[in-house]
CSV table of C-alpha atoms and ligand atoms in Angstrom, one decimal:
chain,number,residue,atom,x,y,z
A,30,UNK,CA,5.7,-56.7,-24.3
A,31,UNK,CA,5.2,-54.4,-21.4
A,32,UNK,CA,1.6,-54.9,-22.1
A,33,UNK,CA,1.7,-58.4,-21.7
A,34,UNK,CA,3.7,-58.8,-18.7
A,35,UNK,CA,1.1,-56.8,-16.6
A,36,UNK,CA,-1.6,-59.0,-17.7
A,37,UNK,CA,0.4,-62.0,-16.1
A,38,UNK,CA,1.1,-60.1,-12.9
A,39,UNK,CA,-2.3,-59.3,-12.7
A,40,UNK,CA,-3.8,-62.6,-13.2
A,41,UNK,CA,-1.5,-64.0,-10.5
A,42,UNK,CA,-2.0,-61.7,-8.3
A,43,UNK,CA,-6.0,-62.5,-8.6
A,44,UNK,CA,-5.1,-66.3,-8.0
A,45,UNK,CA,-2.8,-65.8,-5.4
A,46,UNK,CA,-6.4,-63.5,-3.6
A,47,UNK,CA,-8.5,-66.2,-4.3
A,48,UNK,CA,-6.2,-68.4,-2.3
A,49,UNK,CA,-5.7,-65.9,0.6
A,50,UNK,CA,-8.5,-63.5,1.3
A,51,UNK,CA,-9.1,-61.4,3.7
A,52,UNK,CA,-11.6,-59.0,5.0
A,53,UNK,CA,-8.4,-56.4,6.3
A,54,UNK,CA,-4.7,-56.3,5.4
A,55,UNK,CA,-2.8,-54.4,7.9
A,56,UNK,CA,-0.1,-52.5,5.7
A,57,UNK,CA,1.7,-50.1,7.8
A,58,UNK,CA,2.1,-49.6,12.0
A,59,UNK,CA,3.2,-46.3,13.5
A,60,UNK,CA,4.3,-45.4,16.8
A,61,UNK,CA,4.1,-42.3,18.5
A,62,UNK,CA,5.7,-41.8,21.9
A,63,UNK,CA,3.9,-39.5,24.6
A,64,UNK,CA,5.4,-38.9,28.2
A,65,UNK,CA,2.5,-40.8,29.4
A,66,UNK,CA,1.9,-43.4,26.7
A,67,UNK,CA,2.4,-44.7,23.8
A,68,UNK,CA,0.3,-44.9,20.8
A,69,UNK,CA,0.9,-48.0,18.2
A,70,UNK,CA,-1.8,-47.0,15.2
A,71,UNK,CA,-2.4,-50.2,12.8
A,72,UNK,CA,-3.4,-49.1,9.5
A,73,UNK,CA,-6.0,-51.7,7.6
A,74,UNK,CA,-7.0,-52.0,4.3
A,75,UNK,CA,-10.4,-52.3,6.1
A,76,UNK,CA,-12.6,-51.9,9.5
A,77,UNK,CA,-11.8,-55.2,12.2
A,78,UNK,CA,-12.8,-56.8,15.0
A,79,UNK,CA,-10.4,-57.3,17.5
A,80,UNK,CA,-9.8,-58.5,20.6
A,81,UNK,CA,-6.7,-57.1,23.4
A,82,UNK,CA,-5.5,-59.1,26.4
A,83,UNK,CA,-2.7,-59.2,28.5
A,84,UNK,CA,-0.4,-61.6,29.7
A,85,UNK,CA,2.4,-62.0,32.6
A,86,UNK,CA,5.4,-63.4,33.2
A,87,UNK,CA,6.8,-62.4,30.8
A,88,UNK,CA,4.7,-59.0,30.4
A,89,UNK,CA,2.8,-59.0,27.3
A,90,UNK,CA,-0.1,-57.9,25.1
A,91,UNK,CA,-1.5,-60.1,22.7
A,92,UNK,CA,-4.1,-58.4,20.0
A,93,UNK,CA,-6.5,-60.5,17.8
A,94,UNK,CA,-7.7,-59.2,14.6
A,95,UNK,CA,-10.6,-61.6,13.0
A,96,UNK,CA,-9.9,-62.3,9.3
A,97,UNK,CA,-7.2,-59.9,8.7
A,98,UNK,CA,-3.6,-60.6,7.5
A,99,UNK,CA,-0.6,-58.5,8.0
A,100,UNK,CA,1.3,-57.0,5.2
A,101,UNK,CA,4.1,-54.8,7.3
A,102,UNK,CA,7.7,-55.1,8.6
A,103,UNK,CA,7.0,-55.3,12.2
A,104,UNK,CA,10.7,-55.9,12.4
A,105,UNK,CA,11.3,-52.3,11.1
A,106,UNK,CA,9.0,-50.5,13.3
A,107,UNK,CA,10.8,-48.2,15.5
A,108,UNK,CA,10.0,-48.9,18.9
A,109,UNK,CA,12.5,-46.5,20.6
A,110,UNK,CA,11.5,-45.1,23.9
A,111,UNK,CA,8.5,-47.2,23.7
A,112,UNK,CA,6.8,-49.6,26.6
A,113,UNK,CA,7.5,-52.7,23.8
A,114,UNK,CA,10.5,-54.4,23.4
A,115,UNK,CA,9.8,-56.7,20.3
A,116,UNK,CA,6.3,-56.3,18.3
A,117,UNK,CA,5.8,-60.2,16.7
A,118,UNK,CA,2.7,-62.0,14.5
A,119,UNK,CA,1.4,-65.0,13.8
A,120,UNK,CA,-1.4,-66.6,12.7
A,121,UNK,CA,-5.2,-68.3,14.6
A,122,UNK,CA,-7.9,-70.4,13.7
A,123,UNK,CA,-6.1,-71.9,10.7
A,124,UNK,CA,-4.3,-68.8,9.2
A,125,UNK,CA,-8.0,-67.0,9.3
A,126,UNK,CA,-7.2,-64.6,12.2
A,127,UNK,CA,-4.2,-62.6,12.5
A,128,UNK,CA,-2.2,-62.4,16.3
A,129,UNK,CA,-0.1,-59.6,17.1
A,130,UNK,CA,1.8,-60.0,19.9
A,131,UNK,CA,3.6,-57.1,22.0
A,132,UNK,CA,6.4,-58.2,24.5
A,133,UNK,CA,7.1,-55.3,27.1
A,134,UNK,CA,9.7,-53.6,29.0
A,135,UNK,CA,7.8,-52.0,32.0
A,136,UNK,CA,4.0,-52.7,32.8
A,137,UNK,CA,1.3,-50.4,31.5
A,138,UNK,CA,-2.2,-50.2,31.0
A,139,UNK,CA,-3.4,-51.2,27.5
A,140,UNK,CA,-6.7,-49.7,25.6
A,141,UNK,CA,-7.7,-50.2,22.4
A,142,UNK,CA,-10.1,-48.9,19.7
A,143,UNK,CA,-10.5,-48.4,16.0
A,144,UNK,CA,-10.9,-45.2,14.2
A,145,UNK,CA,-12.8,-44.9,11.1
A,146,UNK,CA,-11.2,-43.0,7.9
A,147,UNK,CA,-10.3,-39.6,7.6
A,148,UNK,CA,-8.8,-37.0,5.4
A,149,UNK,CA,-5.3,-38.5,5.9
A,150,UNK,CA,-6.0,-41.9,7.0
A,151,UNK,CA,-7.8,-45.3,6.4
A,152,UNK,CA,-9.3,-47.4,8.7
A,153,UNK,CA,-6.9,-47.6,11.7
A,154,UNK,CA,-6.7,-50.2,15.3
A,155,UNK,CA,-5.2,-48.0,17.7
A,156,UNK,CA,-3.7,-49.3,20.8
A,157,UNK,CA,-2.6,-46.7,23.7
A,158,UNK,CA,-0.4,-48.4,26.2
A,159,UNK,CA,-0.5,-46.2,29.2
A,160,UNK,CA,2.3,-45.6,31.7
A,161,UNK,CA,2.3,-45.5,35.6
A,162,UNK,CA,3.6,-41.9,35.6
A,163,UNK,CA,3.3,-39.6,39.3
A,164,UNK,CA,0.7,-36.6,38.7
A,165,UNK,CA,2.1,-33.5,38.7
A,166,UNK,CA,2.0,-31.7,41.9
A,167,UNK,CA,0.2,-28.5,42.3
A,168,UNK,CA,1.6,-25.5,42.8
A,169,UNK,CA,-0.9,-22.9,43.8
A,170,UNK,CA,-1.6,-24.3,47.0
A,171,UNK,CA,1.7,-23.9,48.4
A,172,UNK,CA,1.5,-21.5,51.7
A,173,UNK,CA,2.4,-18.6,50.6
A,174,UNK,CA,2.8,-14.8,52.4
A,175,UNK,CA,2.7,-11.7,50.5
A,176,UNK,CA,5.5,-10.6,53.1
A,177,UNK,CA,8.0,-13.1,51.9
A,178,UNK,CA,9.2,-12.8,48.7
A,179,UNK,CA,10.4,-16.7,48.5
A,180,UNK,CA,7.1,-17.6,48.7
A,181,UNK,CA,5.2,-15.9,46.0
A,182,UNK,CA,4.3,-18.4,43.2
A,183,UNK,CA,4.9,-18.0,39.5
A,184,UNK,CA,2.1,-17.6,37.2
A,185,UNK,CA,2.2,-20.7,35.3
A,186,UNK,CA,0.7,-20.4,31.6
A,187,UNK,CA,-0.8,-24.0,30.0
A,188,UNK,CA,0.4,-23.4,26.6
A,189,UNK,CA,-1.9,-25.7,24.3
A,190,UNK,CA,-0.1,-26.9,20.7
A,191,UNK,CA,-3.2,-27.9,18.9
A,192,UNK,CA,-3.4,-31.1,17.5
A,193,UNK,CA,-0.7,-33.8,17.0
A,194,UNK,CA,0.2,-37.1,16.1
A,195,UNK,CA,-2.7,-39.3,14.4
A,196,UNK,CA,-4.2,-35.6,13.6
A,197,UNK,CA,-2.2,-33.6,11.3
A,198,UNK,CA,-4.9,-30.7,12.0
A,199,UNK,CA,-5.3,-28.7,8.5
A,200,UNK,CA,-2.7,-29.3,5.6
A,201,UNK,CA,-1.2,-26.5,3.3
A,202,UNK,CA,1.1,-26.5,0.4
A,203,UNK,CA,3.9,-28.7,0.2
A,204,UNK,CA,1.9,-31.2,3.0
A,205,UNK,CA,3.1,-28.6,5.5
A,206,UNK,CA,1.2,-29.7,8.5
A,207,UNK,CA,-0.7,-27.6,11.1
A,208,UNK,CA,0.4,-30.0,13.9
A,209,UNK,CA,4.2,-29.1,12.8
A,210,UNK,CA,3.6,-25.3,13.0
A,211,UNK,CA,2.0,-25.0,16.0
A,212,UNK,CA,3.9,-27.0,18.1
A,213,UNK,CA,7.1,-25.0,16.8
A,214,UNK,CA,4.7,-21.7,17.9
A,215,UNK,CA,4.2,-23.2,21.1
A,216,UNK,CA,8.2,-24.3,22.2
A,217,UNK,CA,9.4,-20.5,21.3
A,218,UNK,CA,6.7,-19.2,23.7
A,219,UNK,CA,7.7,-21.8,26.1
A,220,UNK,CA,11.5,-20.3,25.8
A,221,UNK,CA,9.9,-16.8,26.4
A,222,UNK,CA,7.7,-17.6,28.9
A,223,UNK,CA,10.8,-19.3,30.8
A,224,UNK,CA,13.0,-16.3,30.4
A,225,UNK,CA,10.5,-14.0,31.7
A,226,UNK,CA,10.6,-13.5,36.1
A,227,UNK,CA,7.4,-14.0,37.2
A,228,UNK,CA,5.9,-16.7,34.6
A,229,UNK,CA,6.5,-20.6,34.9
A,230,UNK,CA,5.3,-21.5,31.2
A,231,UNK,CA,4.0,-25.5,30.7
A,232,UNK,CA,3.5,-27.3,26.7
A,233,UNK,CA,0.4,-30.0,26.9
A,234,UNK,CA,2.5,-31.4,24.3
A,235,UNK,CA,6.4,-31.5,23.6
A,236,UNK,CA,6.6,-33.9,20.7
A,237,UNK,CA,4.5,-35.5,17.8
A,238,UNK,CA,1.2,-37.6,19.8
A,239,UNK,CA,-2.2,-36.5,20.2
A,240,UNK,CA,-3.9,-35.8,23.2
A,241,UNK,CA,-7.5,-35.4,23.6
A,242,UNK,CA,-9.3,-32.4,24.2
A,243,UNK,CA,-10.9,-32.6,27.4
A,244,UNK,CA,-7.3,-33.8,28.4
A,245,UNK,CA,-6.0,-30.5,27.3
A,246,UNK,CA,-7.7,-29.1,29.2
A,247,UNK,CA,-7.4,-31.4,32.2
A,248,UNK,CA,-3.9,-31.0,32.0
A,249,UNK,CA,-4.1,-26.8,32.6
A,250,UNK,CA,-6.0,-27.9,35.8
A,251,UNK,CA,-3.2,-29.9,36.9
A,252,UNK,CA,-0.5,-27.9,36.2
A,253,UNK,CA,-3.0,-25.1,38.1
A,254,UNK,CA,-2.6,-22.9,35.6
A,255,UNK,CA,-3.5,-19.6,35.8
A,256,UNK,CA,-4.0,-18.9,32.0
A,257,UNK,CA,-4.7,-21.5,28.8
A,258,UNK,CA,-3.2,-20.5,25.2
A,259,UNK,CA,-4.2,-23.3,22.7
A,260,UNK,CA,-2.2,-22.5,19.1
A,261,UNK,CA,-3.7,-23.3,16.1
A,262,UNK,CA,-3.5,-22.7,12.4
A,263,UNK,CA,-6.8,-22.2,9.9
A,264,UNK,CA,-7.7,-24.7,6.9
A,265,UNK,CA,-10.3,-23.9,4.3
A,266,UNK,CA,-10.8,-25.0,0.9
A,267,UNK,CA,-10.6,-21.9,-0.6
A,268,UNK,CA,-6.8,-20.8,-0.8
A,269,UNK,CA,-7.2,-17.6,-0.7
A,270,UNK,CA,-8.7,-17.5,2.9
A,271,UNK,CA,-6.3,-15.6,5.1
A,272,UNK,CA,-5.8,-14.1,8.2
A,273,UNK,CA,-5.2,-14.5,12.1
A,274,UNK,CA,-7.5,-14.4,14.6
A,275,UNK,CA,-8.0,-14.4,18.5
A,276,UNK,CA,-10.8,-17.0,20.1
A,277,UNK,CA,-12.4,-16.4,23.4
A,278,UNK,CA,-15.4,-18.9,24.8
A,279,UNK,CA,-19.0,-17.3,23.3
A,280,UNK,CA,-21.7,-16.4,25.8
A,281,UNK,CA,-23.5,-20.0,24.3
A,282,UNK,CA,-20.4,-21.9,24.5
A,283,UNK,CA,-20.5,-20.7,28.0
A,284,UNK,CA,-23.7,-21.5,29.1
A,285,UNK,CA,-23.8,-25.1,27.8
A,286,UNK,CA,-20.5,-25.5,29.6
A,287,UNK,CA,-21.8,-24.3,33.3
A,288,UNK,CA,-25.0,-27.3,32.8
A,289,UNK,CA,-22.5,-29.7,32.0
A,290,UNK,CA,-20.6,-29.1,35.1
A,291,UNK,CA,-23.7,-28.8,36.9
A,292,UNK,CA,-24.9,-31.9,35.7
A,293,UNK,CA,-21.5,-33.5,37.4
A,294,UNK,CA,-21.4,-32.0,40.3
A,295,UNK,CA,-19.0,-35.0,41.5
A,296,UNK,CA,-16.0,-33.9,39.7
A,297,UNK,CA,-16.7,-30.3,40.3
A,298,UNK,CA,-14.1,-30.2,42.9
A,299,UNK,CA,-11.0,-29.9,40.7
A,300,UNK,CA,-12.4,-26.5,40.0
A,301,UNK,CA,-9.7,-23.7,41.0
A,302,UNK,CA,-9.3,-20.1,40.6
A,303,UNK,CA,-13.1,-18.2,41.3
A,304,UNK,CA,-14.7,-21.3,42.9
A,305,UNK,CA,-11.2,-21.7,44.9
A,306,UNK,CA,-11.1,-24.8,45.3
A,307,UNK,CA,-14.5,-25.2,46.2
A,308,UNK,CA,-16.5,-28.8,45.8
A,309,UNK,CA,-20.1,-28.0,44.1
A,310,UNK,CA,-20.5,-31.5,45.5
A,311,UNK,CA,-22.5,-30.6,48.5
A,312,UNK,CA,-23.8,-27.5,47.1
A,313,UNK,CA,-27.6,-26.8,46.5
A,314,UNK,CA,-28.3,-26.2,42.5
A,315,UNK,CA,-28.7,-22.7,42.9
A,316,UNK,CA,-25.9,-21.8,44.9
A,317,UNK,CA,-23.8,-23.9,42.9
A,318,UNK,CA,-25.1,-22.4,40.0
A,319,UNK,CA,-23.7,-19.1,41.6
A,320,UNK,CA,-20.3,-20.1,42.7
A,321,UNK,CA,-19.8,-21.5,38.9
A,322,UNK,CA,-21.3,-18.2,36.9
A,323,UNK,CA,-18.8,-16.3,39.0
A,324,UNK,CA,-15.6,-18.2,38.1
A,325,UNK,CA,-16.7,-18.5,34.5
A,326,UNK,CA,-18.0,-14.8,34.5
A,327,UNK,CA,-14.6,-13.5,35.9
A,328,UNK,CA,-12.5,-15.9,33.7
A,329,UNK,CA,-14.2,-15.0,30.5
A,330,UNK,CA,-13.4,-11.4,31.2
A,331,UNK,CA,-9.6,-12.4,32.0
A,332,UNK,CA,-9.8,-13.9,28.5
A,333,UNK,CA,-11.4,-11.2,26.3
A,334,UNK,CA,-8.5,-8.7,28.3
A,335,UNK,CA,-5.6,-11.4,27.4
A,336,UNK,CA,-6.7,-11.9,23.7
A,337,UNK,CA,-7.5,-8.2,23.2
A,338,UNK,CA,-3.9,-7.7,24.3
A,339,UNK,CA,-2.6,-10.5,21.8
A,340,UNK,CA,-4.5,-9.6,18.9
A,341,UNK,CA,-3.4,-5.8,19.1
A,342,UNK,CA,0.3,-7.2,19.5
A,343,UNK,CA,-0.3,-10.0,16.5
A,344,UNK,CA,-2.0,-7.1,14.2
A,345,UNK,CA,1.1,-4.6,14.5
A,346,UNK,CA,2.7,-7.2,11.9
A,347,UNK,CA,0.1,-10.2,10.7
A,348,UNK,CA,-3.3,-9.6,8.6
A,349,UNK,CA,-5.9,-10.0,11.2
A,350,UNK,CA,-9.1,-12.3,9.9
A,351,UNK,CA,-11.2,-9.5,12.0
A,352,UNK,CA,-10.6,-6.4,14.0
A,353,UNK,CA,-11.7,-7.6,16.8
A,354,UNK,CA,-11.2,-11.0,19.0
A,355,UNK,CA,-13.9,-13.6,18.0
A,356,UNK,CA,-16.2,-15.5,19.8
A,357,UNK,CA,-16.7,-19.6,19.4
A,358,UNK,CA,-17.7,-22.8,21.3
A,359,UNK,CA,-14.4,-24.7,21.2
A,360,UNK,CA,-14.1,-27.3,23.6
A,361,UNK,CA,-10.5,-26.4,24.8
A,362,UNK,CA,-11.7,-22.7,25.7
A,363,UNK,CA,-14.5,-24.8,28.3
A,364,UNK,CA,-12.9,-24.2,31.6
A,365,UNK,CA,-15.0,-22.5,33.8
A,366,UNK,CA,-11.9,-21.4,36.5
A,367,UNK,CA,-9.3,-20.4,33.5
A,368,UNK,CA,-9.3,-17.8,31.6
A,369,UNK,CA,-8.7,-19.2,28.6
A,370,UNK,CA,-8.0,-18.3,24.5
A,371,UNK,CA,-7.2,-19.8,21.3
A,372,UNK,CA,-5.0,-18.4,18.5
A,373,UNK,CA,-5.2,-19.0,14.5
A,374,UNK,CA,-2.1,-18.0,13.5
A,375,UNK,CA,-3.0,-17.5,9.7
A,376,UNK,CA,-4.4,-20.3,7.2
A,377,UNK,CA,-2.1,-22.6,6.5
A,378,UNK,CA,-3.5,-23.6,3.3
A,379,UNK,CA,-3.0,-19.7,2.0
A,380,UNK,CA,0.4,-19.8,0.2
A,381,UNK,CA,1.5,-16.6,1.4
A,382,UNK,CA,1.0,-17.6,5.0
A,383,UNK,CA,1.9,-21.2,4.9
A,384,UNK,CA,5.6,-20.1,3.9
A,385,UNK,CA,5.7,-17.5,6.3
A,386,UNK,CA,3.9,-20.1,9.1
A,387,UNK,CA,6.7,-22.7,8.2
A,388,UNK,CA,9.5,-19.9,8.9
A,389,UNK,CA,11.2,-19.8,11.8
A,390,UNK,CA,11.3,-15.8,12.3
A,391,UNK,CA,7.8,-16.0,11.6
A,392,UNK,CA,7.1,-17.9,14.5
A,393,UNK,CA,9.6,-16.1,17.2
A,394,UNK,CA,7.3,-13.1,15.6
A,395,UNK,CA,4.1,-15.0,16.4
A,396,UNK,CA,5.1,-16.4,19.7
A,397,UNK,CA,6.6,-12.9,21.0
A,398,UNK,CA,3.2,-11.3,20.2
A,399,UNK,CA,1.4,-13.6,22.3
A,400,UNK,CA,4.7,-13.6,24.5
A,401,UNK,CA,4.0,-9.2,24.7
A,402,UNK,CA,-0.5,-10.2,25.1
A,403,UNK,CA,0.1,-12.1,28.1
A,404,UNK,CA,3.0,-10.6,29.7
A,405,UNK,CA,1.0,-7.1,29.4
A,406,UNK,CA,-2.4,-8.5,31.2
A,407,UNK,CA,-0.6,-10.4,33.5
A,408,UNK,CA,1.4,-7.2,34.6
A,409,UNK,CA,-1.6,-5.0,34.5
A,410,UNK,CA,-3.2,-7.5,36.5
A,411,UNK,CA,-1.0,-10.1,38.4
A,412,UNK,CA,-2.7,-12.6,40.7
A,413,UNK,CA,-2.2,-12.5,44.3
A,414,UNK,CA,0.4,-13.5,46.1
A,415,UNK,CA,2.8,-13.8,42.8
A,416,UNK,CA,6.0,-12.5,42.3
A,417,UNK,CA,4.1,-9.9,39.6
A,418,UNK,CA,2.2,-8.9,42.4
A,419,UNK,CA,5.0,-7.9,44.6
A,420,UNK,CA,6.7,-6.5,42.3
A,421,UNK,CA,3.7,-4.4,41.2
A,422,UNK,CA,2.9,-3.4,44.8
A,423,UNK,CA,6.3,-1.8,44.5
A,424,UNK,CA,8.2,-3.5,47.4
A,425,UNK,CA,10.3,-5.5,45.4
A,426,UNK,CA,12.1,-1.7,44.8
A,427,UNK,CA,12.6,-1.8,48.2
A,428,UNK,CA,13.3,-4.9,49.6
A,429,UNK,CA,16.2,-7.2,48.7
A,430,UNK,CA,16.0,-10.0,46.1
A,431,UNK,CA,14.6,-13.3,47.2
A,432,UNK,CA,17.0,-15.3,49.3
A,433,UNK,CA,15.4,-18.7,49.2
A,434,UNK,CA,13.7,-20.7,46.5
A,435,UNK,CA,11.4,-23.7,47.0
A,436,UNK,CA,12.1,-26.1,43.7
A,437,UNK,CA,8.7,-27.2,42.3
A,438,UNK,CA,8.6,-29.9,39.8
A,439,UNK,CA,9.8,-29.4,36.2
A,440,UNK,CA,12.4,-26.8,37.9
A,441,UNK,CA,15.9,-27.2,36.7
A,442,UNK,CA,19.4,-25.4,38.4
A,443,UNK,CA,19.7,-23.2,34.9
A,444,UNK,CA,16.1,-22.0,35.0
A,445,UNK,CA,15.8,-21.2,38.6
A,446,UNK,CA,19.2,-19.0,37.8
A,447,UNK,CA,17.5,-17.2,35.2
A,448,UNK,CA,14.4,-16.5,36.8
A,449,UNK,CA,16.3,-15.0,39.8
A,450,UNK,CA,18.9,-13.1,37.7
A,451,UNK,CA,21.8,-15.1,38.7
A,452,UNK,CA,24.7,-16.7,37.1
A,453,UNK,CA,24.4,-20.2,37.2
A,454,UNK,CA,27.5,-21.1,38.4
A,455,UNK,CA,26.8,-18.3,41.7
A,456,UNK,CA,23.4,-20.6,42.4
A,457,UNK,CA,25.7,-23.7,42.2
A,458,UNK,CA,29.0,-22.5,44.4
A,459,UNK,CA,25.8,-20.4,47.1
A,460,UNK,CA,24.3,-24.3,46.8
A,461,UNK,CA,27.8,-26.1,47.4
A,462,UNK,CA,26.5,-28.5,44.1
A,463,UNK,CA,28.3,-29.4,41.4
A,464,UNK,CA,27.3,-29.3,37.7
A,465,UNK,CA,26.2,-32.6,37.9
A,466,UNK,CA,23.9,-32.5,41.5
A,467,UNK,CA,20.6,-33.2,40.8
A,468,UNK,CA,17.5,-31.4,42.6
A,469,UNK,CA,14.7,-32.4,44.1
A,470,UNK,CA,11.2,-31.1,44.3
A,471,UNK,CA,10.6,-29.1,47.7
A,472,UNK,CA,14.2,-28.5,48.2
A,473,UNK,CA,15.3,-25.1,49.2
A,474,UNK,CA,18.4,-23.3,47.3
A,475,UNK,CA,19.7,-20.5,48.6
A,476,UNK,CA,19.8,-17.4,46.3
A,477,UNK,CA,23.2,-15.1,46.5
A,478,UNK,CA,22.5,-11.6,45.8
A,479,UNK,CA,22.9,-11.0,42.0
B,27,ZN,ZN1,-6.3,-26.5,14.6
C-alpha cells in the first residue's frame, strides 16, 4: 500500500517536470545584514545566468535569472533592517526566465555575482546591496602634545572575528560553527579592551555577514589601528587534531607582500605607522623599496613580541599546537604598517575543545589571555604620544588627571566615563547633559576630578 502510493507520487512528479523544467530552482534566500550592506544569497538547485538592473521612482532592483524557477516563500524572508522593503517574482519570456524584483527603502549600490558550491552550500546568486555610510574618521592624526594629557590618543586594537555569514569557517560536533565561536572570542575582548585606560578596541565584524579579506584588513587601516588580532578556530579531518596556536606573517609571506605593494605604488599612500603616512607614489623603486622594508621590518617584530606575549598567556591554561608562535602567509597578517597576528583558538572539530570553544568561560579565558598579550606589549612598549606613553614616562604620577576629552567617533558618555575613572553620572552633571543628551564627534567634555 505504502509501496504503491510512492510509485504514483513519483510518476506525477516526473509528468509534472516534463511540463516545467528548468535548468535552476531557486529553493531557499537568506539575508544577512552588515552595517554597510546587505547580503541576499539565493540558493539554486543549479549555476545561472543572470542579469541585475536598477530602477527609480520608485527605487528598485530587478534581477533576471535565465531558465530558472523559484521554489521559496519570498514572503517569509526576513528582511528586517534590510535596504528592501518587499522582495516579489514573477515570471519572463513565457514563464522561461524567472524575475525577482526588490523594492527599496533607501538607495544603495547593488552588485551581484554567483558563487560556486562548497562544503555547506550549493550553487548560490549573491547580491550585496551597498549603503552610503560616512567613512570613519581617523584618529591618529589628531594634533596631539606629549605635554597635554587631553590630547594623547588611545591605542586602538582592530580586533578581526574570522569568517562569518556565507562562510561558516570550519565545523565541529554538534554543527558548532567556527564563525559562532570566534565572533563570541572577539566581543569579550572587545569588553576588555574597552575597560582598559589607554586602549580604544574596534570588531571588523559585530554580527553574522562576511567581509572579505583584504577588507579586513582595509578596515584596521581605517580605524588607524595600531595593532590587528584576527580570531580563528582550527578544522582538520582528523578529530583528534588539537591545540592552539599563535600566527605571525613568514619572512615569504612578507616578501611577496612588499612586491605587491610595490607593484601599486598608487594606493601606497594609505600606508601608516613606519612609512607615516608617506605616499610611495612619487618615490623611486629603491627608495620605496626602503621606506616599505622598514615599516614591514618593524611591524613584524611588533608582531612576533605581541604573539610571543599571547601564546605564553594562552599556554598557562590551553594545549598549545607548538611551543613557539608559528609562521604563515595568511592574507589578513599582509599589512606592511601593522603589526599584525592571528589566533587558533583550538580545533573545533576536536570534541574536547569544541565543547570547551562553545563555553562561555572558556572564551572570557581565551579572550583575557589575548586581553593580558596585548596589554603587556603595549605597556612595555606604548606608542608615542598615547596615554600608555604618559603614563609610562611617569608624569601621569605627577600631574592631575586629564581635564578635557575630545569625543572621537564610536565614543559613547558611559565609555568615556570608564576610561577616565569617573562615575557616569559626575561626566554628565560636570557636562550639564542629561541621560538622554547625545554627543557629537569633536566635542569637548569636561572631565571632573575622579
Ligand atoms: Zn578560520
Amino acid at each position: 500500500m505504502i509501496r504503491r502510493s510512492g510509485l504514483i507520487i513519483l510518476l506525477m512528479s516526473c509528468w509534472l517536470g516534463a511540463v516545467n523544467s528548468y535548468a535552476a530552482e531557486v529553493h531557499n534566500v537568506r539575508v544577512w545584514i552588515a552595517p554597510d550592506h546587505a547580503r541576499l544569497v539565493f540558493d539554486l538547485s543549479a549555476a545561472v545566468q543572470h542579469k541585475l538592473f536598477t530602477l527609480k521612482k520608485p527605487d528598485r532592483i530587478v534581477l533576471d535569472v535565465a531558465d530558472a524557477t523559484l521554489l521559496s516563500d519570498l514572503q517569509a524572508v526576513d528582511l528586517t533592517n534590510s535596504p528592501v522593503s518587499l522582495m516579489r517574482s514573477g515570471s519572463r519570456n513565457g514563464g522561461k526566465d524567472l524575475r525577482i524584483v526588490l523594492d527599496l527603502k533607501e538607495q544603495v549600490k547593488p552588485k551581484s555575482f554567483v558563487l560556486k558550491p562548497n562544503d555547506q552550500y550549493g550553487n548560490r546568486l549573491v547580491v550585496d546591496l551597498y549603503r552610503d555610510v560616512a567613512p570613519e574618521a581617523p584618529q591618529k592624526s589628531a594634533v596631539a602634545t606629549a605635554d597635554d594629557p587631553a590630547t594623547l590618543r588611545d591605542i586602538v586594537i582592530a580586533i578581526d572575528a574570522g569568517h562569518g555569514g556565507e562562510d561558516p569557517g570550519a565545523i565541529g560536533p554538534g554543527r558548532v560553527k567556527e564563525k559562532t565561536v570566534v565572533l563570541a572570542i572577539a566581543q569579550e575582548l572587545n569588553e576588555l579592551l574597552k575597560k582598559e585606560r589607554g586602549f580604544q578596541p574596534r570588531l571588523t565584524r559585530d554580527g553574522d555577514y562576511y567581509i572579505s579579506l583584504r577588507s579586513r584588513t582595509e578596515r584596521a587601516r581605517k580605524m588607524n589601528a595600531d595593532m590587528f588580532v584576527s580570531i580563528h578556530a582550527d578544522g582538520f579531518q582528523d578529530h583528534r587534531a588539537r591545540g592552539a596556536s599563535v600566527w605571525v606573517l613568514s619572512p615569504r609571506g612578507a616578501s611577496s607582500e612588499m612586491g605587491r605593494w610595490l607593484a601599486q605604488k598608487e594606493n601606497s599612500a594609505d600606508l601608516i605607522g613606519g612609512v607615516g603616512g608617506v605616499s610611495l607614489e612619487d618615490k623611486d623603486d629603491v627608495l620605496a623599496k626602503v621606506l616599505l622594508d622598514m615599516s614591514m621590518t618593524a611591524s613584524r617584530s611588533d608582531s612576533r613580541d605581541i604573539a610571543r606575549s599571547i601564546h605564553r598567556n594562552m599556554s598557562k591554561f590551553a594545549k598549545m599546537h607548538k611551543t613557539q608562535v608559528e609562521q604563515a602567509g595568511f592574507v589578513v597578517l599582509k599589512s606592511p604598517d601593522i603589526p599584525s597576528i592571528l589566533v587558533e583558538t583550538g580545533f573545533i572539530t576536536n570534541h574536547d575543545e569544541a565543547a570547551k570553544l562553545k563555553s562561555k568561560a572558556y572564551q572570557q579565558k581565551m579572550a583575557q589571555a589575548i586581553f593580558a598579550g596585548i596589554k603587556a606589549h603595549f605597556s612595555a612598549k606604548p606608542p608615542a604620544l598615547t596615554w600608555l606613553a604618559w603614563q609610562k614616562e611617569g608624569r601621569g604620577a605627577v600631574k592631575a588627571a586629564p581635564s578635557s576629552y575630545k569625543v572621537v567617533s564610536g565614543d559613547s558618555l558611559s565609555v568615556i566615563a570608564n576610561r577616565n575613572g569617573v562615575s557616569l553620572s559626575a561626566l554628565l552633571k560636570a557636562n550639564g547633559l542629561g541621560n538622554a543628551d547625545t554627543i557629537m564627534v569633536g566635542q569637548v567634555l569636561k572631565i571632573p576630578a575622579s
